Coordinates of C-alpha atoms in Angstrom, one line a residue:
F1 CA 105.2 123.3 91.9
A2 CA 103.6 119.9 91.3
S3 CA 101.0 121.2 88.9
Y4 CA 103.6 122.9 86.8
Y5 CA 106.0 120.0 86.5
G6 CA 104.8 116.6 87.6
D7 CA 106.6 113.3 87.5
H8 CA 108.5 112.2 84.4
M9 CA 109.6 115.7 83.5
V10 CA 112.9 116.6 81.7
L11 CA 114.9 119.6 83.0
Q12 CA 117.6 121.3 81.0
K13 CA 121.0 119.8 81.3
K14 CA 124.4 121.6 81.4
P15 CA 125.9 123.9 80.5
S16 CA 122.7 125.7 81.7
G17 CA 121.2 125.3 85.1
A18 CA 117.5 124.3 85.3
V19 CA 115.2 126.8 87.0
V20 CA 112.7 125.4 89.5
W21 CA 110.0 127.6 91.0
G22 CA 106.7 127.5 92.9
H23 CA 104.4 129.0 95.5
G24 CA 104.8 129.1 99.3
Q25 CA 103.9 131.0 102.4
L26 CA 105.2 134.6 102.2
G27 CA 108.6 134.9 103.9
A28 CA 109.1 131.1 104.3
V29 CA 112.3 129.4 103.2
V30 CA 111.8 126.5 100.8
T31 CA 114.5 123.8 100.6
V32 CA 114.9 122.1 97.2
T33 CA 116.6 118.7 97.1
L34 CA 117.7 116.7 94.2
S35 CA 118.3 113.0 95.0
G36 CA 119.7 110.2 92.9
A37 CA 119.7 106.4 93.2
G38 CA 119.1 105.1 96.7
G39 CA 118.1 108.6 98.0
L40 CA 121.6 109.9 97.7
I41 CA 121.4 113.7 97.9
V42 CA 123.0 115.3 94.8
M43 CA 122.4 118.9 95.6
E44 CA 120.4 121.1 98.0
K45 CA 119.2 124.7 97.4
T46 CA 117.2 127.1 99.5
A47 CA 114.9 129.9 98.3
Q48 CA 112.8 132.5 100.1
V49 CA 109.1 133.0 99.2
K50 CA 108.7 136.6 98.1
G51 CA 105.7 138.8 97.4
P52 CA 103.4 139.9 96.1
S53 CA 102.8 136.7 94.2
G54 CA 104.1 134.4 97.0
T55 CA 106.6 132.7 94.7
W56 CA 110.1 131.2 95.1
T57 CA 112.7 130.5 92.5
T58 CA 116.0 128.7 92.5
V59 CA 118.6 127.7 89.8
L60 CA 119.9 124.1 90.1
D61 CA 123.6 123.5 89.4
P62 CA 124.3 122.4 85.8
M63 CA 123.7 118.7 85.5
D64 CA 125.0 116.0 83.1
Q65 CA 122.3 114.3 81.0
G66 CA 120.6 111.3 82.6
G67 CA 118.5 110.2 85.6
P68 CA 116.2 109.2 87.1
Y69 CA 116.2 111.7 90.0
A70 CA 113.8 112.7 92.7
L71 CA 113.1 116.5 93.2
T72 CA 111.7 117.6 96.5
A73 CA 110.5 121.1 97.6
E74 CA 110.0 121.4 101.3
Q75 CA 108.5 124.2 103.4
G76 CA 108.3 123.4 107.1
L77 CA 106.3 120.2 107.5
E78 CA 105.0 120.4 103.9
N79 CA 106.8 118.8 101.0
V80 CA 106.2 117.8 97.4
T81 CA 108.3 115.2 95.6
L82 CA 108.5 114.6 91.9
W83 CA 109.9 111.3 90.7
D84 CA 111.5 110.0 87.5
V85 CA 113.1 113.3 86.6
Y86 CA 115.7 113.4 83.9
F87 CA 118.1 116.0 82.6
G88 CA 118.4 116.5 78.9
D89 CA 117.3 119.2 76.4
V90 CA 114.0 121.0 76.6
W91 CA 112.3 122.3 73.5
L92 CA 109.2 124.5 73.3
C93 CA 106.9 123.9 70.4
S94 CA 104.4 126.7 69.5
G95 CA 102.1 127.9 66.7
Q96 CA 98.7 127.3 65.2
S97 CA 96.9 124.3 63.8
N98 CA 99.7 122.7 61.8
M99 CA 101.7 122.6 65.1
A100 CA 98.6 121.4 67.0
M101 CA 97.9 118.4 64.6
T102 CA 98.4 115.3 66.7
V103 CA 100.3 112.1 65.7
L104 CA 96.9 110.5 65.1
Q105 CA 96.3 112.9 62.2
V106 CA 99.5 112.4 60.2
A107 CA 100.6 110.0 57.4
N108 CA 101.3 106.5 58.8
A109 CA 99.7 107.5 62.1
S110 CA 99.1 103.9 63.3
Q111 CA 102.7 103.0 62.7
E112 CA 103.9 106.2 64.5
L113 CA 101.7 105.6 67.5
A114 CA 102.7 102.0 67.8
M115 CA 106.4 103.2 68.0
A116 CA 105.7 105.6 70.9
S117 CA 106.7 103.2 73.6
R118 CA 110.2 102.9 72.2
Y119 CA 111.0 106.4 73.4
P120 CA 110.6 106.5 77.1
Y121 CA 113.3 109.2 77.5
V122 CA 111.4 111.6 75.3
R123 CA 108.9 113.3 77.7
V124 CA 105.9 115.3 76.6
F125 CA 103.9 118.2 78.2
A126 CA 101.0 120.2 76.7
A127 CA 99.5 123.4 78.0
A128 CA 95.7 123.8 77.5
P129 CA 94.6 126.5 75.2
A130 CA 94.0 129.7 77.2
R131 CA 93.8 133.4 76.7
S132 CA 94.1 136.4 79.0
E133 CA 94.0 140.2 78.8
V134 CA 96.8 140.5 81.3
E135 CA 100.1 138.6 81.7
L136 CA 99.7 135.5 83.9
E137 CA 102.2 134.0 86.2
E138 CA 100.7 130.5 86.0
L139 CA 99.2 128.4 83.2
E140 CA 95.4 128.3 83.7
R141 CA 95.1 124.6 82.8
I142 CA 97.3 121.7 81.5
D143 CA 96.1 119.3 78.9
L144 CA 98.9 116.8 79.4
P145 CA 101.2 116.9 82.5
W146 CA 104.7 115.6 82.0
S147 CA 104.3 112.1 80.7
I148 CA 106.1 109.2 79.1
P149 CA 104.8 108.9 75.5
T150 CA 102.0 106.5 74.7
A151 CA 99.8 105.9 71.7
E152 CA 97.0 107.5 73.7
N153 CA 98.7 110.7 74.7
L154 CA 100.3 111.3 71.3
G155 CA 97.0 110.8 69.5
H156 CA 94.4 112.3 71.8
G157 CA 91.9 113.3 69.1
N158 CA 92.3 116.0 66.4
F159 CA 94.3 119.3 67.1
T160 CA 94.6 118.6 70.8
Y161 CA 97.7 116.8 72.0
F162 CA 100.3 115.8 71.3
S163 CA 101.8 117.8 68.5
A164 CA 103.0 115.6 65.6
V165 CA 105.7 118.1 64.5
C166 CA 106.9 118.5 68.0
W167 CA 107.0 114.8 68.7
L168 CA 108.7 113.8 65.5
L169 CA 111.3 116.5 66.0
G170 CA 111.9 115.5 69.6
R171 CA 112.1 111.8 68.8
S172 CA 114.6 112.5 66.0
L173 CA 116.7 114.7 68.3
Y174 CA 116.8 111.8 70.8
E175 CA 118.0 109.4 68.1
A176 CA 120.6 111.9 66.9
L177 CA 121.9 113.0 70.3
G178 CA 121.2 110.1 72.7
S179 CA 120.1 112.7 75.3
P180 CA 116.7 112.8 77.1
I181 CA 114.4 115.3 75.4
G182 CA 111.6 117.3 77.0
L183 CA 108.9 118.7 74.7
V184 CA 106.5 121.4 75.7
E185 CA 103.6 122.0 73.4
V186 CA 101.9 125.4 73.5
A187 CA 99.7 125.8 70.4
W188 CA 96.3 127.0 69.3
G189 CA 94.8 126.6 65.8
G190 CA 93.8 129.6 63.7
T191 CA 95.8 132.1 65.7
P192 CA 97.8 135.0 64.2
I193 CA 101.2 136.0 65.4
E194 CA 99.8 139.1 67.0
A195 CA 98.1 136.9 69.7
W196 CA 101.5 135.3 70.5
S197 CA 103.3 138.7 70.7
S198 CA 103.9 140.9 73.7
H199 CA 102.8 144.5 73.7
R200 CA 106.5 145.4 73.0
V201 CA 106.4 143.5 69.7
L202 CA 103.2 145.1 68.6
Q203 CA 104.4 148.6 69.5
A204 CA 107.7 148.0 67.7
C205 CA 105.9 147.0 64.5
G206 CA 103.4 149.8 64.5
L207 CA 100.4 147.6 65.5
L208 CA 98.1 148.8 68.2
E209 CA 97.6 146.6 71.2
D210 CA 93.8 147.0 70.5
M211 CA 93.5 146.6 66.7
G212 CA 89.8 147.5 67.0
R213 CA 90.8 151.0 68.0
E214 CA 91.3 153.8 65.4
A215 CA 94.9 153.8 64.4
P216 CA 96.8 157.0 63.6
W217 CA 99.0 154.9 61.4
S218 CA 101.3 157.7 60.2
S219 CA 102.5 158.5 63.7
L220 CA 103.0 154.9 64.8
W221 CA 106.3 154.0 63.3
H222 CA 109.6 155.6 64.2
G223 CA 111.8 152.5 63.9
A224 CA 112.7 150.2 66.8
C225 CA 115.7 148.3 68.2
F226 CA 115.7 145.5 70.7
N227 CA 118.5 145.9 73.1
L228 CA 120.2 142.6 72.4
K229 CA 123.6 141.5 71.3
P230 CA 123.7 141.6 68.4
T231 CA 121.3 144.5 68.3
L232 CA 118.3 143.9 66.1
C233 CA 116.7 146.9 64.4
F234 CA 113.7 146.8 62.2
A235 CA 113.1 149.2 59.4
P236 CA 109.6 150.4 58.9
P237 CA 107.5 148.0 56.8
L238 CA 106.6 149.5 53.4
N239 CA 103.1 151.0 53.0
L240 CA 102.3 150.1 56.6
A241 CA 98.7 151.3 56.6
L242 CA 97.9 150.2 53.1
S243 CA 99.6 146.8 52.5
S244 CA 97.7 144.8 55.1
S245 CA 95.4 142.1 54.0
T246 CA 92.7 143.5 56.3
S247 CA 91.6 146.9 57.5
P248 CA 93.5 148.3 60.5
H249 CA 90.0 148.9 62.0
Q250 CA 89.1 145.2 61.9
H251 CA 88.0 143.9 65.3
L252 CA 89.7 140.8 66.5
S253 CA 88.3 138.6 69.2
G254 CA 88.9 135.4 71.2
P255 CA 92.3 133.8 70.7
Q256 CA 93.0 136.1 67.7
T257 CA 93.1 139.2 70.1
P258 CA 96.6 140.8 70.3
S259 CA 98.8 139.5 73.1
V260 CA 96.2 137.2 74.7
L261 CA 98.2 134.0 74.0
W262 CA 101.5 135.6 75.0
N263 CA 99.8 136.6 78.3
A264 CA 98.2 133.2 79.1
M265 CA 100.4 130.6 77.4
I266 CA 104.0 132.0 77.0
H267 CA 104.5 134.4 79.9
P268 CA 103.8 131.7 82.5
L269 CA 106.6 129.6 81.1
L270 CA 109.4 132.3 81.0
N271 CA 111.2 130.8 84.1
M272 CA 111.9 127.6 82.1
T273 CA 115.4 126.9 80.9
L274 CA 115.0 126.0 77.2
R275 CA 117.4 124.6 74.6
G276 CA 115.4 125.7 71.6
V277 CA 112.0 126.6 70.1
A278 CA 110.1 125.1 67.1
W279 CA 107.4 127.3 65.6
Y280 CA 104.8 126.5 62.9
Q281 CA 102.5 129.5 62.4
G282 CA 101.6 131.9 59.6
E283 CA 98.6 130.7 57.8
A284 CA 96.4 133.1 59.8
N285 CA 98.7 136.0 58.8
A286 CA 98.3 135.2 55.1
F287 CA 94.9 137.0 55.7
L288 CA 95.9 139.5 58.4
H289 CA 98.7 142.0 58.4
T290 CA 100.5 139.9 55.9
D291 CA 103.1 142.6 55.0
Q292 CA 103.9 143.4 58.6
Y293 CA 105.1 139.8 59.2
N294 CA 108.6 140.8 58.1
C295 CA 108.6 142.9 61.3
T296 CA 106.4 141.0 63.7
F297 CA 108.2 137.6 63.2
P298 CA 111.8 138.8 63.8
A299 CA 110.5 141.0 66.6
L300 CA 108.7 138.1 68.3
I301 CA 111.8 135.9 68.1
A302 CA 114.0 138.7 69.6
D303 CA 111.4 139.4 72.3
W304 CA 110.9 135.8 73.3
R305 CA 114.6 135.3 73.5
R306 CA 115.0 138.4 75.8
A307 CA 112.1 137.3 77.9
F308 CA 113.2 133.6 78.4
H309 CA 116.7 134.7 79.1
A310 CA 115.6 137.2 81.7
G311 CA 112.9 134.9 83.2
S312 CA 115.4 132.0 83.6
A313 CA 118.0 134.2 85.4
G314 CA 120.2 134.1 82.3
Q315 CA 120.1 130.3 82.0
T316 CA 118.3 130.2 78.6
E317 CA 120.9 131.5 76.2
L318 CA 120.3 135.0 74.7
L319 CA 120.3 133.7 71.2
L320 CA 118.0 130.8 71.9
P321 CA 117.9 128.6 68.7
F322 CA 114.6 129.2 67.0
G323 CA 113.4 126.9 64.2
F324 CA 110.3 127.4 62.1
V325 CA 108.3 125.8 59.3
Q326 CA 107.8 127.9 56.2
L327 CA 104.2 127.8 55.0
S328 CA 103.1 124.8 53.0
T329 CA 100.2 125.1 50.6
Y330 CA 96.4 125.8 50.6
R331 CA 94.5 126.2 47.4
R332 CA 96.0 124.6 44.3
R333 CA 95.0 127.1 41.6
S334 CA 94.6 130.3 43.6
A335 CA 95.9 133.5 42.0
D336 CA 96.3 135.0 45.5
D337 CA 100.0 135.6 46.4
S338 CA 99.5 136.1 50.1
F339 CA 101.0 132.7 50.9
A340 CA 104.0 133.5 48.8
R341 CA 104.4 136.9 50.4
L342 CA 104.1 135.4 53.9
R343 CA 106.8 132.8 53.1
W344 CA 109.1 135.6 52.0
H345 CA 108.3 137.6 55.1
Q346 CA 109.1 134.6 57.3
T347 CA 112.7 135.1 56.3
A348 CA 112.5 138.8 57.0
D349 CA 112.6 139.3 53.2
L350 CA 116.1 137.8 52.9
G351 CA 115.1 134.4 51.6
V352 CA 117.2 132.1 53.8
V353 CA 118.0 131.9 57.5
P354 CA 120.0 132.3 59.6
N355 CA 120.5 135.9 58.4
A356 CA 121.5 139.3 59.8
R357 CA 118.0 140.0 61.0
M358 CA 117.3 136.5 62.2
P359 CA 120.5 135.1 63.7
S360 CA 120.5 131.5 65.2
T361 CA 117.4 130.5 63.3
F362 CA 116.6 127.7 61.0
M363 CA 113.8 126.9 58.6
A364 CA 112.0 123.8 57.2
V365 CA 110.7 124.5 53.7
A366 CA 107.4 122.8 53.2
M367 CA 105.9 124.1 50.0
D368 CA 106.5 120.8 48.2
L369 CA 104.5 118.8 50.8
G370 CA 101.1 119.9 49.7
D371 CA 98.2 117.5 50.5
E372 CA 95.1 118.4 48.4
H373 CA 93.1 115.5 49.8
S374 CA 93.9 115.8 53.5
P375 CA 90.7 115.0 55.5
Y376 CA 91.6 118.0 57.7
G377 CA 91.6 120.4 54.7
S378 CA 94.4 121.1 52.3
I379 CA 95.8 123.7 54.6
H380 CA 96.8 120.8 56.9
P381 CA 99.1 118.5 55.0
R382 CA 99.6 115.1 56.7
D383 CA 103.3 114.7 55.8
K384 CA 104.8 115.9 59.1
Q385 CA 107.7 113.5 58.9
N386 CA 109.5 115.4 56.2
V387 CA 108.8 118.7 58.1
A388 CA 110.3 117.3 61.2
H389 CA 113.3 115.9 59.3
R390 CA 114.1 119.3 57.8
L391 CA 113.7 120.9 61.2
L392 CA 116.0 118.3 62.7
L393 CA 118.7 119.1 60.1
G394 CA 118.5 122.8 61.0
A395 CA 118.5 122.1 64.7
R396 CA 121.6 119.9 64.4
A397 CA 123.4 122.6 62.4
V398 CA 122.3 125.8 64.2
A399 CA 121.5 124.6 67.8
Y400 CA 124.1 121.9 68.1
G401 CA 126.8 123.2 65.8
D402 CA 127.2 120.4 63.3
K403 CA 129.2 122.5 60.7
D404 CA 129.4 119.7 58.1
L405 CA 125.6 119.2 57.8
V406 CA 123.7 120.5 54.8
F407 CA 120.5 121.8 56.4
Q408 CA 119.0 124.0 53.7
G409 CA 118.4 123.9 50.0
P410 CA 120.2 125.7 47.2
Y411 CA 119.8 129.5 46.9
P412 CA 120.7 131.8 44.1
T413 CA 124.0 133.8 44.5
R414 CA 123.9 135.8 41.2
A415 CA 122.0 136.3 38.0
I416 CA 123.7 137.3 34.7
L417 CA 121.7 138.7 31.8
E418 CA 122.7 137.7 28.2
V419 CA 120.8 140.5 26.4
T420 CA 121.7 139.4 22.8
R421 CA 120.5 135.8 23.4
G422 CA 117.5 136.7 25.6
L423 CA 118.7 134.5 28.4
L424 CA 119.2 134.8 32.2
N425 CA 121.7 132.6 33.9
V426 CA 121.1 132.0 37.6
T427 CA 123.9 130.6 39.7
Y428 CA 123.0 128.7 42.8
S429 CA 124.9 128.0 46.1
Q430 CA 124.8 124.2 45.8
E431 CA 124.6 121.4 43.3
L432 CA 121.2 121.2 41.7
I433 CA 118.8 118.3 41.0
C434 CA 116.0 119.2 38.6
R435 CA 112.8 117.2 39.2
Q436 CA 110.3 119.3 37.2
R437 CA 112.1 120.7 34.1
D438 CA 108.9 122.1 32.5
A439 CA 107.5 123.6 35.7
Q440 CA 106.4 127.2 35.4
A441 CA 108.2 128.3 38.5
F442 CA 110.5 131.2 37.4
E443 CA 109.1 134.6 36.5
V444 CA 110.8 137.9 35.6
C445 CA 109.7 141.4 36.3
C446 CA 109.6 142.8 32.9
S447 CA 108.9 146.5 32.8
S448 CA 110.2 149.9 32.0
Q449 CA 109.5 151.0 35.5
A450 CA 109.7 149.2 38.9
T451 CA 106.0 149.6 39.8
P452 CA 103.7 148.2 38.9
C453 CA 105.7 145.2 38.0
R454 CA 104.7 143.0 35.0
W455 CA 105.6 139.4 35.9
L456 CA 106.1 137.0 32.9
L457 CA 107.0 133.4 32.9
A458 CA 110.6 132.6 32.2
P459 CA 110.9 129.0 30.9
V460 CA 113.8 126.8 31.9
V461 CA 116.1 126.3 28.9
A462 CA 118.9 124.4 30.6
V463 CA 120.0 123.2 34.1
G464 CA 123.7 122.7 34.9
S465 CA 125.3 121.5 38.0
R466 CA 124.8 124.8 39.7
T467 CA 123.1 127.0 37.1
V468 CA 119.7 127.5 35.6
T469 CA 119.3 129.2 32.3
L470 CA 116.0 131.0 31.7
A471 CA 114.5 132.2 28.4
L472 CA 113.3 135.8 28.3
S473 CA 111.5 135.6 25.0
G474 CA 108.4 137.5 26.3
C475 CA 110.5 140.3 27.8
R476 CA 111.2 143.2 25.5
T477 CA 112.1 145.8 28.1
L478 CA 114.2 145.9 31.2
V479 CA 114.4 142.9 33.5
L480 CA 114.0 144.4 37.0
G481 CA 113.4 141.3 39.1
L482 CA 113.3 137.6 39.3
R483 CA 111.2 135.3 41.5
Y484 CA 110.8 131.6 42.0
A485 CA 108.0 129.5 43.3
W486 CA 105.9 132.6 44.0
A487 CA 102.5 131.0 44.3
E488 CA 100.2 129.6 46.9
W489 CA 100.7 126.1 45.6
P490 CA 104.0 126.3 43.6
C491 CA 105.0 122.7 43.3
E492 CA 103.0 120.0 41.4
Y493 CA 102.9 116.3 42.3
Q494 CA 104.8 116.9 45.6
A495 CA 107.9 118.0 43.7
C496 CA 109.4 121.4 43.2
P497 CA 111.7 122.0 40.2
L498 CA 114.9 122.4 42.1
Y499 CA 116.5 120.4 45.0
N500 CA 120.0 119.6 46.2
P501 CA 121.4 116.1 46.3
Q502 CA 120.3 115.8 49.9
G503 CA 116.7 116.1 48.8
L504 CA 116.1 119.6 50.3
P505 CA 114.1 122.0 48.1
A506 CA 115.3 125.3 46.9
P507 CA 113.3 127.9 48.9
P508 CA 111.2 130.5 47.1
F509 CA 112.7 133.9 46.5
L510 CA 111.9 137.4 45.2

């Protein structure tokens, strides 16, 4: 009980009830007491310790935001008391190294760390990296128990704790909502989505639990639905056996092994009542099973939601808000399009979220935040403030229901071909601000047949308030497709061609 939580924690406020759990003597009755100022008892719950794991669980009554409270678990003559407990919103932050980057590593790090003490009601917790071949009930280790933020625990070295993206999002949520915020970091650099996925996800997407085993690929996929409302069904990925970036016979090891991080770092947390998830992962999958990500990512979201809902006795909502960061950049002049494909697959090949396959999700576009001279490698841009700001907008709109907030950039709604003039007029959903008129960002699929597609640059001729006119001078056959920002590093000088007046970039599309 104490090792899981610790003083200074934040528990989920109403309308949900926070789940509290722990270990005890088999068959014993544990009394859980929540006390306010002066020791006044606010509520009392009892729970029986059950086998075979010897655990007890209870759901607290929904509480208004605020604190401090004391939380006591008592069994016979033994008791544990946690102090300085607040009720607010709890967010889980997970992913690979761009989520693991600490506040020490980001732009304006010294200023950010100096401000840490201004936010005593944003509480932070970090699980230690761990992996397991079987699902664990408890975290193996904790890097940072529930703590009040300080410069030391927000900048504890490189890629350790505490996550800059998580902190900056949580701090911004506190400023926007005025509610205590609890942040739980569960991240490990260099890890693919398969490691964070349960066996259910891997099976649904036609990926063997042991990717080193020979795979009868043709018999793996028969389509899959997760029994959720709304039901999410996944069509088979195209060219399942052939479109991977790596061989299906490749052996994965360590934290890259399928399901080992789900087992050791996510499964032990399923009892927690959460308000939302923030996810920054995908770079590893630009080089592994890239074209299965349009299945694995929506499937992971649906599976985590089902698991947290069930684990919290229904207190974590079934459509748990799930925000993510679209991949930023890596190599400036690379001809490889794996980053572009992964960005597209992050949206389940629909370009923007939320969408029918990914309800209650939100995305922070980051392809314009490239950092070629980052001391941590260009794959680790230091501008995490803009990333967090864009996540905040999505969280406020999707998780907190701010209907009037613009939280995503402009997206095309139609394209009209003017054959005689050799022009293509693309209409967007929002007003456009053009920052790079001469950027070579638009391409057309110019071919007499769909495959293989011959992509040619389509220069921008004019930009209206909501339209972009493209020249098709090099296209003498049918125009079968249009794509935008389809490159590993699509935006020069930290500016993409198209934004909305709120400064949000138009996302890439195919």
